[in-house]
Amino acid sequence: MRRVVVPSSLRVLTSLRVLMVSMHTSPMDAPGSGDAGGMNVVELHEAQALAALGHRVDLVTRRSDPAQPDAVAIAPGVTLRHLDAGPARMLAKSAIDQHIPEFTEALAAVGESLAAPGAAPFDIVHSQHWMSGVAALPLARAWGVPHVQSYHSVAAVPGSDLSDGEQPESPARVPGEALLARESDLVVAMSAAEARTVVERCGADPDRVAIVPPGVDLDLFHPLGVGDDPVPDGLAGLPLERPFVVLAARLQPLKAPDLALVALAQVPEPIRPDLVIAGADSPDFADYQALLHRLVGELGLDGSVHMIGTQPRPDLAWLLRHARLTLVPSHSETFGLVALESAASGTPVIAAATGGLREAVVHGESGQLMDSRLPEDWAVAMTKLLSRPTTLARMGTVARVHARRFPWAATVTELVRLYRGLLEHRPAMPAARPRRYLFVHAHPDDETLTTGAAILALRRQGAEPVVLTATRGERGETTPRVAARLDQAEGLSAYRLSERARALAHLGAVDAGFLGAGANRAPDSQAHRYVDSGMVWVTATQAGPDPDSPPDALSHAPLAQVAADVVATARHWHADILVSYAADGGYGHPDHVRCHHATALAAEELGLPFLQITEDEAEGDAFDAGPDTARLVAAHRAYASQITVDPAGTTLTHVGGQRALVATRTRLAPPTGSP
């Protein structure tokens, strides 16, 4: 691995402890493989450059292989940590978000192990991509440190410039990105185009958005010199005698390699170069490479197209400096790092005029930007440049000059300035924080069905709702359409975790995770898991205990133990008010009843107010969803395994057939007799 070198004049005396969170893909994954790309390059180089300045950086990612160590030093001052969240294997990006709560729990445990007594484990939490932010934001809040968010890409919406070729991986993505835009202390964008997107589409405050372009390794990516430049061993078997152009990207529709293939076929044969495609497919697009191979055959390009998979960075650098052109036909790019790396290599770029590519490529000078997505127009652009070697050489020279504006030292110096600005000007915690309500619920979906309106109203009023869930709802019934597609290895529990994550994102609530795990357990106790007790209907409207409930069910756990866990959670989150069910659990579910008593005991021990859910119009205060009703309906629809919401968003049907109106109002009141 290359070590980033920063001039000694930029080194600082006061070291920062920076946590960089990259949940869905490791910074060590090779760009172009799986879901790895420019984000991986940026994060790794920023971490190395920060460490070269004297700061300490912890990179955290999800464990995707059982052999990955818990922690490994990848450079002086940089530690990579693998956390357990879901199965230790490669997962499709679209399936990873259901493990966000587990990742948060594991990250909380890491923070606890690294923190000195009475101190936060880190000075800054910097999340990369939306899943990382949703997982890490509540911990940054709990630790009282600034949260910085980098998106790297934003979910596509109909009619946007990202809509072709890119679909949101998860229904939770759009509300999750909006939550991060509202709640993060700073959003770091890589380009002006990305900054505009996070402001207009995600609702970020423009005053809390900064643009920090990525850098490029100018030593690794350099033009052809006068000496020998032998073919790397990994490329030795390639037939590279003919001139070639390069496309370096993951093999997925967003990157549009099909456009490059169709355009190449229309370049006149006497000057038509070969095309080297460096990249691999990802689990979400496992069949895409086969489709591209079929297209090569249909276009008569057999022997002219070389799909060589993911390449080590030195081999990619060799390809870029020996290529005649680099093609970047992506439907969208937040910056387009490969375009900058090609420029540093002295190779002009033909790129789509979208997103950050308009800033990475100087049109007519370091390359050509294409407003058209018609293959024949791309073919004309390639033909003109390939037939004009003098113009091509001039562009290559200017491209290198352009790339020298982006050293990694400049990138990380600006990052440190922003980090320090947050630490110097951010109000102290917890004095300036909003009033925090801890909602204690028994199962996923309870927070939406019973207190969704209150959560939305409190958020609108400037308070901070935090949701703690006791069980995974393992014994709940399942709608047939969801049951038919459940992963047998993961089961209902994992599916409901993903539903809960989506619902909380729609509600804008902070996710405290599950009772008994991580910080949500009494001091000196082992992690434990409370299981759904189940229930039986005693009457048409009243439930009672299930005689077949398992021994580790929540309703069988000692009340003192459950209450102690709630106390630990409330202390960890600095809760001001505790909220749970009424004494009868609303309709008698034994888990609801246990949550009521445990929360009431916890509030008494902590000396905090306790509010319970009531339907009595004469009691307490009413909280209305009001202008956030659409978000409340979306949160209900997130629980497709349990309820079905009518198209109008006014009526819901439970899996057992019970019908009810969507509750757009919640009443919360102190228990009878409370002061």
XYZ file of N, CA, C and O in Angstrom, residues 23 62-66 68 83-92 95-96 98-99 102 487 489-491 494 497:
112
model
N -20.169 1.721 6.270
C -20.851 0.482 6.611
C -20.920 -0.507 5.447
O -20.599 -1.683 5.592
N -18.591 -3.020 7.864
C -19.282 -4.259 8.213
C -18.411 -5.458 7.839
O -17.798 -5.481 6.767
N -18.356 -6.452 8.726
C -17.590 -7.664 8.430
C -18.296 -8.442 7.325
O -19.466 -8.816 7.458
N -17.595 -8.699 6.226
C -18.175 -9.430 5.098
C -17.498 -10.770 4.855
O -17.800 -11.461 3.881
N -16.584 -11.141 5.756
C -15.879 -12.422 5.651
C -15.468 -12.826 7.065
O -14.898 -12.009 7.801
N -15.726 -14.068 7.473
C -15.373 -14.477 8.841
C -13.896 -14.326 9.156
O -13.520 -14.203 10.328
N -11.948 -11.860 8.415
C -11.514 -10.484 8.638
C -11.288 -10.237 10.121
O -12.152 -10.556 10.945
N -16.942 -4.796 11.991
C -18.007 -4.976 12.970
C -19.014 -6.004 12.476
O -19.335 -6.059 11.285
N -19.537 -6.795 13.402
C -20.549 -7.793 13.064
C -21.904 -7.117 12.929
O -22.401 -6.476 13.866
N -22.505 -7.253 11.753
C -23.844 -6.721 11.496
C -24.414 -7.520 10.334
O -24.115 -7.255 9.175
N -25.192 -8.536 10.674
C -25.676 -9.429 9.637
C -24.661 -10.510 9.341
O -23.596 -10.593 9.973
N -24.960 -11.379 8.379
C -24.051 -12.492 8.073
C -22.702 -12.008 7.566
O -22.620 -11.011 6.850
N -21.653 -12.717 7.960
C -20.287 -12.338 7.576
C -19.997 -12.849 6.169
O -19.191 -13.759 5.945
N -20.678 -12.256 5.212
C -20.480 -12.580 3.799
C -20.884 -11.371 2.966
O -21.503 -10.437 3.472
N -20.498 -11.403 1.697
C -20.876 -10.310 0.815
C -22.388 -10.292 0.653
O -23.006 -11.327 0.414
N -22.980 -9.125 0.807
C -24.413 -8.959 0.621
C -24.657 -7.937 -0.475
O -23.843 -7.033 -0.702
N -25.780 -8.072 -1.151
C -26.186 -7.035 -2.087
C -26.371 -5.734 -1.320
O -26.858 -5.722 -0.189
N -29.549 -5.087 0.386
C -29.943 -5.892 1.546
C -29.224 -5.484 2.821
O -29.511 -6.032 3.888
N -28.311 -4.542 2.735
C -27.471 -4.234 3.890
C -28.178 -3.337 4.897
O -27.954 -3.430 6.102
N -30.954 -3.362 6.271
C -31.727 -4.000 7.334
C -30.855 -4.321 8.552
O -31.377 -4.611 9.637
N -29.541 -4.237 8.393
C -28.632 -4.534 9.503
C -28.079 -3.264 10.162
O -27.145 -3.347 10.962
N -27.988 -3.389 14.052
C -26.905 -4.226 14.572
C -25.566 -3.503 14.452
O -24.714 -3.597 15.346
N -36.218 -14.471 3.288
C -34.989 -15.254 3.231
C -35.003 -16.244 4.395
O -35.026 -15.849 5.557
N -32.780 -17.989 5.620
C -31.621 -17.893 6.515
C -31.750 -16.714 7.477
O -31.211 -16.735 8.577
N -32.466 -15.699 7.056
C -32.586 -14.503 7.874
C -33.892 -14.501 8.653
O -33.942 -14.151 9.824
N -35.000 -14.882 7.977
C -36.271 -15.008 8.657
C -36.953 -13.680 8.938
O -36.503 -12.609 8.546
N -35.041 -10.578 10.885
C -34.199 -9.685 10.091
C -35.046 -8.779 9.205
O -34.731 -7.602 9.018
N -36.361 -5.940 11.186
C -35.333 -4.937 11.465
C -35.261 -3.918 10.333
O -35.124 -2.714 10.566
